[in-house]
Amino acid sequence: DIILLGMIAGFIILRLRNVLGRKTGHQDKVFTEFAEKNFKNFKKEAKVEKEEVKKTSLIGEQKEQFLKGAEIAYENIITAFAAGNQKDLKELLSPEMSSNFNEAIIQRNKLNIKSELTFIGFKESKVEKYEKVKSELYATVKFVCEIVSVKKDKENKIIEGDPNKIKTVTDYWKFTKNILSKDPNWHLCKIISK
């Protein structure tokens, strides 16, 4: 019995290790603009249960067009968020994400924190996952880009960041689009922590 239990425990540990991976201590430090405290408490997405998930793929020109659009959306979202432009954000986000971003902007304004961001450019962008759930399409994209980001208090003193330093940011964003909707645009529905 003890040998059998040991084998089962060993199997479970190996499966968890394969699924979750492991840290070796040699990973690059990742700076993400959205890893601040306001974004750690995103409302949990409703779990999709017992729905058929079809994994498909974007190929060729379709993939290039999607990635080009995703890069434009990414740049527009991070610059609109830094500027506190809720109107521009609303057009690019799902209703839940729009609410989360608005709450973060309101909180930042309450604390009299001014955010300044300069987008330098992309180092990499690629589709990590693409799937269809009923009439919804989902695409998870990895973005690696360079930005200059600074936060200042009401006295205009720098409290975070460096205006003379370019930092590399890695983000994983999930976009969605309803194929039955008249709206042809994709909307950001989730920021994935990795």
Coordinates of N, CA and C in Angstrom, one line a residue:
D1 N 0.8 -1.2 0.0 CA 0.0 0.0 0.0 C 0.9 1.3 0.0
I2 N 1.9 1.3 0.8 CA 2.8 2.4 0.9 C 3.5 2.7 -0.4
I3 N 3.9 1.6 -1.1 CA 4.6 1.8 -2.4 C 3.6 2.4 -3.4
L4 N 2.4 1.9 -3.4 CA 1.3 2.4 -4.3 C 1.0 3.8 -4.1
L5 N 0.9 4.2 -2.8 CA 0.6 5.6 -2.5 C 1.8 6.5 -2.9
G6 N 3.0 6.0 -2.7 CA 4.2 6.7 -3.1 C 4.3 7.0 -4.6
M7 N 3.9 5.9 -5.4 CA 3.9 6.1 -6.8 C 2.8 7.1 -7.3
I8 N 1.6 7.0 -6.6 CA 0.6 8.0 -7.0 C 1.0 9.4 -6.7
A9 N 1.6 9.6 -5.5 CA 2.1 11.0 -5.1 C 3.2 11.4 -6.1
G10 N 4.1 10.5 -6.5 CA 5.2 10.9 -7.4 C 4.6 11.3 -8.8
F11 N 3.6 10.6 -9.2 CA 2.9 10.9 -10.5 C 2.3 12.3 -10.5
I12 N 1.6 12.5 -9.4 CA 0.9 13.8 -9.2 C 1.9 15.0 -9.2
I13 N 3.0 14.8 -8.5 CA 4.1 15.8 -8.5 C 4.7 16.1 -9.9
L14 N 4.9 15.0 -10.6 CA 5.5 15.2 -12.0 C 4.5 15.9 -12.9
R15 N 3.2 15.5 -12.8 CA 2.2 16.2 -13.6 C 2.1 17.7 -13.3
L16 N 2.1 18.0 -12.0 CA 2.1 19.4 -11.6 C 3.3 20.2 -12.1
R17 N 4.4 19.6 -12.0 CA 5.7 20.2 -12.5 C 5.6 20.4 -14.0
N18 N 5.1 19.5 -14.7 CA 4.9 19.7 -16.2 C 3.9 20.8 -16.5
V19 N 2.8 20.8 -15.8 CA 1.8 21.8 -16.1 C 2.2 23.2 -15.6
L20 N 2.7 23.3 -14.4 CA 3.0 24.6 -13.9 C 4.4 25.1 -14.2
G21 N 5.3 24.2 -14.6 CA 6.7 24.6 -14.9 C 7.4 24.9 -13.6
R22 N 8.6 25.4 -13.7 CA 9.4 25.7 -12.5 C 10.3 26.9 -12.7
K23 N 10.7 27.6 -11.7 CA 11.6 28.7 -11.8 C 13.0 28.2 -11.5
T24 N 13.9 28.7 -12.4 CA 15.3 28.3 -12.2 C 16.1 29.3 -11.6
G25 N 15.5 30.5 -11.5 CA 16.3 31.7 -10.9 C 17.1 32.4 -12.0
H26 N 17.0 32.0 -13.2 CA 17.7 32.7 -14.3 C 16.8 33.5 -15.2
Q27 N 15.5 33.7 -14.8 CA 14.6 34.4 -15.7 C 15.0 35.9 -15.7
D28 N 14.7 36.5 -16.9 CA 14.9 38.0 -16.9 C 13.9 38.6 -16.1
K29 N 14.2 39.8 -15.5 CA 13.3 40.5 -14.7 C 12.3 41.1 -15.6
V30 N 11.0 41.0 -15.4 CA 10.0 41.5 -16.2 C 9.3 42.6 -15.6
F31 N 9.3 43.8 -16.3 CA 8.6 44.9 -15.8 C 7.3 45.0 -16.5
T32 N 6.2 45.1 -15.9 CA 4.9 45.2 -16.5 C 4.2 46.5 -16.0
E33 N 3.8 47.3 -16.9 CA 3.1 48.6 -16.6 C 1.8 48.3 -15.8
F34 N 1.2 47.1 -16.0 CA -0.1 46.9 -15.3 C 0.1 46.0 -14.1
A35 N 1.3 45.9 -13.6 CA 1.4 45.0 -12.4 C 1.3 45.8 -11.1
E36 N 0.8 47.0 -11.2 CA 0.6 47.8 -10.0 C -0.6 47.3 -9.2
K37 N -0.7 47.8 -8.0 CA -1.7 47.2 -7.0 C -3.1 47.4 -7.6
N38 N -3.4 48.4 -8.3 CA -4.8 48.6 -8.8 C -5.2 47.4 -9.8
F39 N -4.2 46.8 -10.4 CA -4.6 45.7 -11.3 C -4.4 44.3 -10.8
K40 N -4.0 44.2 -9.5 CA -3.9 42.9 -9.0 C -5.2 42.3 -8.5
N41 N -6.2 43.2 -8.4 CA -7.5 42.8 -7.9 C -8.6 42.8 -9.0
F42 N -8.2 42.4 -10.2 CA -9.2 42.4 -11.2 C -10.3 41.5 -10.8
K43 N -11.6 41.9 -11.2 CA -12.7 41.0 -10.9 C -12.5 39.7 -11.7
K44 N -12.7 38.6 -11.1 CA -12.5 37.3 -11.8 C -13.4 37.1 -12.9
E45 N -12.9 36.7 -14.0 CA -13.7 36.4 -15.2 C -14.6 35.3 -14.9
A46 N -15.9 35.4 -15.4 CA -16.8 34.3 -15.2 C -16.2 33.1 -15.9
K47 N -16.2 32.0 -15.2 CA -15.6 30.7 -15.7 C -16.5 30.2 -16.8
V48 N -15.9 29.8 -17.9 CA -16.6 29.1 -19.0 C -16.7 27.7 -18.7
E49 N -17.9 27.2 -18.4 CA -18.1 25.8 -18.0 C -18.9 25.1 -19.1
K50 N -18.5 23.9 -19.3 CA -19.2 22.9 -20.2 C -19.5 23.6 -21.6
E51 N -18.6 24.4 -22.1 CA -18.7 25.0 -23.4 C -17.7 24.4 -24.3
E52 N -18.1 24.2 -25.5 CA -17.1 23.6 -26.5 C -16.1 24.6 -26.9
V53 N -14.8 24.2 -26.7 CA -13.7 25.1 -27.0 C -13.0 24.5 -28.3
K54 N -13.0 25.3 -29.3 CA -12.3 24.9 -30.5 C -11.0 25.6 -30.7
K55 N -9.9 24.9 -30.7 CA -8.7 25.5 -30.9 C -8.4 25.6 -32.4
T56 N -8.3 26.8 -32.9 CA -8.0 27.1 -34.3 C -6.7 27.9 -34.4
S57 N -6.3 28.3 -35.5 CA -5.1 29.2 -35.6 C -5.3 30.3 -36.7
L58 N -4.6 31.4 -36.4 CA -4.5 32.5 -37.4 C -3.3 32.1 -38.2
I59 N -3.5 32.2 -39.5 CA -2.4 31.9 -40.4 C -2.2 33.0 -41.5
G60 N -1.0 33.1 -41.9 CA -0.6 34.0 -43.0 C -1.0 35.5 -42.8
E61 N -1.7 36.0 -43.9 CA -2.0 37.4 -43.9 C -3.0 37.8 -42.8
Q62 N -3.9 36.9 -42.5 CA -4.9 37.1 -41.4 C -4.2 37.3 -40.1
K63 N -3.1 36.5 -39.8 CA -2.4 36.6 -38.6 C -1.6 37.9 -38.5
E64 N -1.0 38.3 -39.7 CA -0.3 39.6 -39.7 C -1.2 40.8 -39.5
Q65 N -2.4 40.8 -40.1 CA -3.3 41.8 -39.9 C -3.8 41.9 -38.4
F66 N -4.1 40.8 -37.8 CA -4.5 40.7 -36.5 C -3.4 41.3 -35.5
L67 N -2.2 40.9 -35.7 CA -1.1 41.3 -34.9 C -0.8 42.8 -35.0
K68 N -1.0 43.3 -36.3 CA -0.8 44.8 -36.5 C -1.9 45.5 -35.7
G69 N -3.1 45.0 -35.8 CA -4.2 45.7 -35.1 C -4.0 45.6 -33.6
A70 N -3.5 44.4 -33.1 CA -3.3 44.2 -31.7 C -2.2 45.1 -31.1
E71 N -1.2 45.3 -31.9 CA -0.1 46.3 -31.6 C -0.6 47.7 -31.4
I72 N -1.4 48.1 -32.4 CA -2.0 49.5 -32.4 C -2.9 49.6 -31.1
A73 N -3.7 48.6 -30.8 CA -4.6 48.6 -29.7 C -3.8 48.7 -28.4
Y74 N -2.7 47.9 -28.3 CA -1.8 47.9 -27.1 C -1.3 49.3 -26.9
E75 N -0.7 49.9 -27.9 CA -0.1 51.2 -27.7 C -1.1 52.2 -27.3
N76 N -2.3 52.2 -28.0 CA -3.4 53.2 -27.7 C -3.9 53.0 -26.3
I77 N -4.0 51.7 -25.8 CA -4.5 51.5 -24.5 C -3.6 52.0 -23.4
I78 N -2.3 51.6 -23.5 CA -1.3 52.0 -22.5 C -1.1 53.6 -22.4
T79 N -1.2 54.2 -23.6 CA -1.0 55.7 -23.6 C -2.3 56.4 -23.1
A80 N -3.4 55.8 -23.5 CA -4.7 56.4 -23.0 C -4.9 56.2 -21.5
F81 N -4.4 55.1 -21.0 CA -4.5 54.8 -19.6 C -3.5 55.8 -18.8
A82 N -2.3 56.0 -19.3 CA -1.4 56.9 -18.7 C -2.0 58.4 -18.7
A83 N -2.6 58.7 -19.8 CA -3.2 60.1 -19.9 C -4.6 60.2 -19.1
G84 N -5.1 59.0 -18.7 CA -6.4 59.1 -18.0 C -7.6 59.3 -19.0
N85 N -7.4 58.9 -20.2 CA -8.4 59.2 -21.3 C -9.4 58.0 -21.3
Q86 N -10.5 58.1 -20.5 CA -11.4 57.0 -20.3 C -12.3 56.8 -21.6
K87 N -12.5 57.9 -22.4 CA -13.3 57.8 -23.6 C -12.6 56.9 -24.6
D88 N -11.3 57.1 -24.8 CA -10.6 56.3 -25.8 C -10.5 54.8 -25.3
L89 N -10.3 54.7 -24.0 CA -10.2 53.3 -23.5 C -11.5 52.5 -23.7
K90 N -12.6 53.1 -23.5 CA -13.9 52.4 -23.5 C -14.1 51.7 -24.9
E91 N -13.6 52.3 -26.0 CA -13.7 51.7 -27.3 C -12.9 50.5 -27.5
L92 N -11.8 50.3 -26.7 CA -10.9 49.3 -26.9 C -11.0 48.1 -25.9
L93 N -11.8 48.3 -24.9 CA -11.9 47.3 -23.8 C -13.3 46.7 -23.7
S94 N -13.3 45.5 -23.1 CA -14.6 44.8 -22.8 C -15.2 45.6 -21.7
P95 N -16.5 45.6 -21.4 CA -17.1 46.3 -20.3 C -16.5 46.1 -19.0
E96 N -16.1 44.9 -18.7 CA -15.5 44.6 -17.4 C -14.1 45.3 -17.3
M97 N -13.3 45.1 -18.3 CA -12.0 45.8 -18.3 C -12.1 47.3 -18.3
S98 N -13.1 47.8 -19.0 CA -13.3 49.3 -19.0 C -13.5 49.8 -17.5
S99 N -14.4 49.0 -16.8 CA -14.6 49.3 -15.4 C -13.4 49.3 -14.5
N100 N -12.5 48.2 -14.8 CA -11.3 48.1 -14.0 C -10.3 49.2 -14.3
F101 N -10.2 49.6 -15.5 CA -9.3 50.7 -15.9 C -9.8 52.0 -15.3
N102 N -11.1 52.2 -15.4 CA -11.7 53.5 -14.9 C -11.4 53.6 -13.4
E103 N -11.6 52.5 -12.7 CA -11.4 52.5 -11.2 C -9.9 52.8 -10.9
A104 N -9.0 52.3 -11.7 CA -7.6 52.6 -11.5 C -7.3 54.1 -11.7
I105 N -7.9 54.6 -12.8 CA -7.7 56.1 -13.1 C -8.3 56.9 -12.0
I106 N -9.5 56.6 -11.5 CA -10.1 57.4 -10.4 C -9.2 57.3 -9.2
Q107 N -8.7 56.1 -8.8 CA -7.8 56.0 -7.7 C -6.6 56.8 -7.8
R108 N -6.0 56.8 -9.0 CA -4.8 57.6 -9.2 C -5.0 59.1 -9.1
N109 N -6.2 59.5 -9.6 CA -6.6 60.9 -9.5 C -6.8 61.3 -8.1
K110 N -7.4 60.5 -7.3 CA -7.7 60.7 -5.9 C -6.3 61.0 -5.1
L111 N -5.3 60.2 -5.5 CA -4.0 60.3 -4.9 C -3.1 61.4 -5.5
N112 N -3.7 62.1 -6.5 CA -3.0 63.2 -7.2 C -1.7 62.7 -7.8
I113 N -1.8 61.5 -8.4 CA -0.6 61.0 -9.1 C -0.8 61.2 -10.6
K114 N 0.3 61.8 -11.1 CA 0.3 62.1 -12.6 C 1.2 61.0 -13.3
S115 N 0.7 60.4 -14.3 CA 1.4 59.3 -15.0 C 1.8 59.8 -16.4
E116 N 3.1 59.7 -16.7 CA 3.6 60.1 -18.0 C 4.2 58.8 -18.7
L117 N 3.9 58.6 -19.9 CA 4.4 57.4 -20.6 C 4.8 57.8 -22.0
T118 N 5.9 57.3 -22.4 CA 6.4 57.5 -23.8 C 6.6 56.1 -24.4
F119 N 5.8 55.8 -25.4 CA 6.0 54.4 -26.1 C 7.1 54.5 -27.1
I120 N 8.1 53.6 -26.9 CA 9.3 53.6 -27.8 C 9.0 52.7 -29.0
G121 N 8.6 51.4 -28.8 CA 8.4 50.5 -29.9 C 8.3 49.1 -29.4
F122 N 7.9 48.2 -30.3 CA 7.8 46.8 -30.0 C 9.1 46.0 -30.3
K123 N 9.5 45.1 -29.4 CA 10.6 44.2 -29.7 C 10.1 42.9 -30.2
E124 N 8.9 42.6 -29.7 CA 8.3 41.3 -30.1 C 6.8 41.3 -29.9
S125 N 6.0 40.7 -30.7 CA 4.6 40.4 -30.5 C 4.2 39.1 -31.2
K126 N 3.5 38.3 -30.5 CA 3.2 37.0 -31.1 C 1.9 36.5 -30.5
V127 N 1.1 35.7 -31.3 CA -0.1 35.1 -30.8 C 0.3 33.8 -30.1
E128 N -0.1 33.8 -28.8 CA 0.3 32.6 -27.9 C -0.8 31.6 -28.0
K129 N -2.1 32.0 -28.1 CA -3.2 31.1 -28.1 C -4.4 31.7 -28.9
Y130 N -5.1 30.9 -29.6 CA -6.2 31.3 -30.4 C -7.3 30.3 -30.3
E131 N -8.5 30.6 -29.9 CA -9.6 29.6 -29.8 C -10.9 30.2 -30.0
K132 N -11.9 29.4 -30.2 CA -13.3 29.8 -30.3 C -14.1 29.1 -29.3
V133 N -14.9 29.9 -28.5 CA -15.9 29.3 -27.6 C -17.2 29.8 -28.0
K134 N -18.0 28.9 -28.5 CA -19.4 29.2 -29.1 C -19.2 30.3 -30.1
S135 N -19.8 31.5 -29.9 CA -19.7 32.6 -30.9 C -18.6 33.6 -30.6
E136 N -17.8 33.3 -29.5 CA -16.7 34.2 -29.1 C -15.3 33.7 -29.6
L137 N -14.5 34.6 -30.2 CA -13.2 34.3 -30.5 C -12.3 34.9 -29.5
Y138 N -11.2 34.2 -29.1 CA -10.3 34.7 -28.1 C -8.9 34.5 -28.6
A139 N -8.1 35.5 -28.5 CA -6.7 35.5 -28.9 C -5.8 36.1 -27.8
T140 N -4.8 35.3 -27.3 CA -3.9 35.8 -26.3 C -2.6 36.1 -27.0
V141 N -2.1 37.4 -26.7 CA -1.0 37.9 -27.4 C 0.1 38.3 -26.4
K142 N 1.3 37.9 -26.7 CA 2.5 38.3 -25.9 C 3.1 39.6 -26.6
F143 N 3.2 40.6 -25.8 CA 3.8 41.9 -26.2 C 5.1 42.1 -25.4
V144 N 6.2 42.4 -26.1 CA 7.4 42.8 -25.5 C 7.8 44.2 -26.1
C145 N 7.8 45.2 -25.3 CA 8.0 46.5 -25.9 C 8.9 47.4 -25.0
E146 N 9.3 48.5 -25.5 CA 10.1 49.4 -24.7 C 9.3 50.7 -24.5
I147 N 9.4 51.2 -23.2 CA 8.6 52.4 -22.9 C 9.5 53.2 -21.9
V148 N 9.1 54.5 -21.7 CA 9.7 55.3 -20.7 C 8.4 55.7 -19.8
S149 N 8.5 55.4 -18.6 CA 7.3 55.6 -17.7 C 7.7 56.3 -16.4
V150 N 6.9 57.3 -16.1 CA 7.2 58.1 -14.9 C 5.9 58.4 -14.2
K151 N 5.9 58.3 -12.8 CA 4.8 58.8 -12.0 C 5.3 59.9 -11.1
K152 N 4.5 61.0 -11.0 CA 4.8 62.1 -10.2 C 3.7 62.4 -9.3
D153 N 4.1 63.0 -8.1 CA 3.1 63.4 -7.1 C 2.6 64.8 -7.4
K154 N 1.7 65.4 -6.6 CA 1.1 66.7 -6.8 C 2.1 67.8 -6.9
E155 N 3.3 67.6 -6.3 CA 4.4 68.6 -6.3 C 5.3 68.4 -7.5
N156 N 4.9 67.5 -8.4 CA 5.6 67.2 -9.6 C 7.0 66.5 -9.3
K157 N 7.1 65.9 -8.2 CA 8.3 65.1 -7.8 C 8.1 63.7 -8.3
I158 N 9.2 63.1 -8.9 CA 9.1 61.7 -9.4 C 9.0 60.8 -8.2
I159 N 7.9 59.9 -8.2 CA 7.8 58.9 -7.2 C 8.0 57.5 -7.7
E160 N 8.0 57.4 -9.0 CA 8.3 56.0 -9.6 C 8.8 56.2 -11.1
G161 N 9.7 55.4 -11.5 CA 10.2 55.5 -12.8 C 11.4 56.5 -13.0
D162 N 11.9 56.5 -14.2 CA 13.0 57.4 -14.6 C 12.8 57.9 -16.0
P163 N 12.7 59.3 -16.1 CA 12.4 59.9 -17.4 C 13.6 59.6 -18.4
N164 N 14.8 59.2 -17.9 CA 15.9 59.0 -18.8 C 16.2 57.5 -19.0
K165 N 15.3 56.7 -18.6 CA 15.6 55.2 -18.7 C 14.5 54.5 -19.5
I166 N 14.9 53.8 -20.5 CA 14.0 53.0 -21.3 C 13.9 51.6 -20.6
K167 N 12.6 51.2 -20.3 CA 12.5 49.9 -19.7 C 11.7 48.9 -20.6
T168 N 12.1 47.7 -20.5 CA 11.4 46.6 -21.3 C 10.2 46.1 -20.6
V169 N 9.1 46.0 -21.2 CA 7.8 45.5 -20.6 C 7.4 44.3 -21.3
T170 N 7.0 43.3 -20.6 CA 6.4 42.1 -21.2 C 5.0 41.9 -20.7
D171 N 4.0 41.9 -21.5 CA 2.6 41.7 -21.1 C 1.9 40.6 -22.0
Y172 N 1.0 39.9 -21.4 CA 0.2 38.9 -22.0 C -1.3 39.4 -22.0
W173 N -1.8 39.8 -23.1 CA -3.2 40.3 -23.2 C -4.1 39.4 -24.0
K174 N -5.3 39.2 -23.5 CA -6.3 38.4 -24.1 C -7.4 39.3 -24.8
F175 N -7.6 39.1 -26.1 CA -8.6 39.9 -26.8 C -9.7 39.0 -27.2
T176 N -10.9 39.6 -27.3 CA -12.1 38.8 -27.7 C -12.9 39.6 -28.8
K177 N -13.6 38.8 -29.5 CA -14.5 39.3 -30.5 C -15.7 38.3 -30.7
N178 N -16.9 38.9 -30.8 CA -18.1 38.1 -31.1 C -18.3 38.0 -32.6
I179 N -18.3 36.8 -33.1 CA -18.5 36.7 -34.6 C -19.9 37.0 -35.0
L180 N -20.9 37.1 -34.1 CA -22.3 37.4 -34.5 C -22.5 38.9 -34.4
S181 N -21.6 39.6 -33.7 CA -21.7 41.1 -33.5 C -21.4 41.8 -34.8
K182 N -22.1 43.0 -35.0 CA -21.8 43.9 -36.1 C -20.5 44.6 -35.9
D183 N -20.0 44.7 -34.7 CA -18.8 45.3 -34.4 C -17.6 44.4 -34.8
P184 N -16.8 44.9 -35.8 CA -15.7 44.0 -36.3 C -14.5 44.0 -35.4
N185 N -14.5 44.9 -34.4 CA -13.3 45.1 -33.6 C -13.1 44.1 -32.5
W186 N -11.8 43.8 -32.2 CA -11.4 43.0 -31.0 C -11.3 43.9 -29.8
H187 N -11.6 43.4 -28.6 CA -11.5 44.2 -27.4 C -10.7 43.4 -26.4
L188 N -9.9 44.2 -25.6 CA -9.1 43.6 -24.5 C -10.1 43.1 -23.4
C189 N -10.0 41.8 -23.1 CA -10.9 41.3 -22.0 C -10.1 40.8 -20.8
K190 N -8.8 40.6 -20.9 CA -8.1 40.1 -19.7 C -6.6 40.4 -19.9
I191 N -6.0 40.8 -18.8 CA -4.5 40.9 -18.7 C -4.0 39.7 -17.9
I192 N -3.2 38.9 -18.4 CA -2.8 37.6 -17.8 C -1.4 37.8 -17.1
S193 N -1.4 37.5 -15.8 CA -0.2 37.5 -15.0 C 0.7 36.3 -15.3
K194 N 1.9 36.4 -15.6 CA 2.8 35.3 -15.8 C 4.1 35.5 -15.0

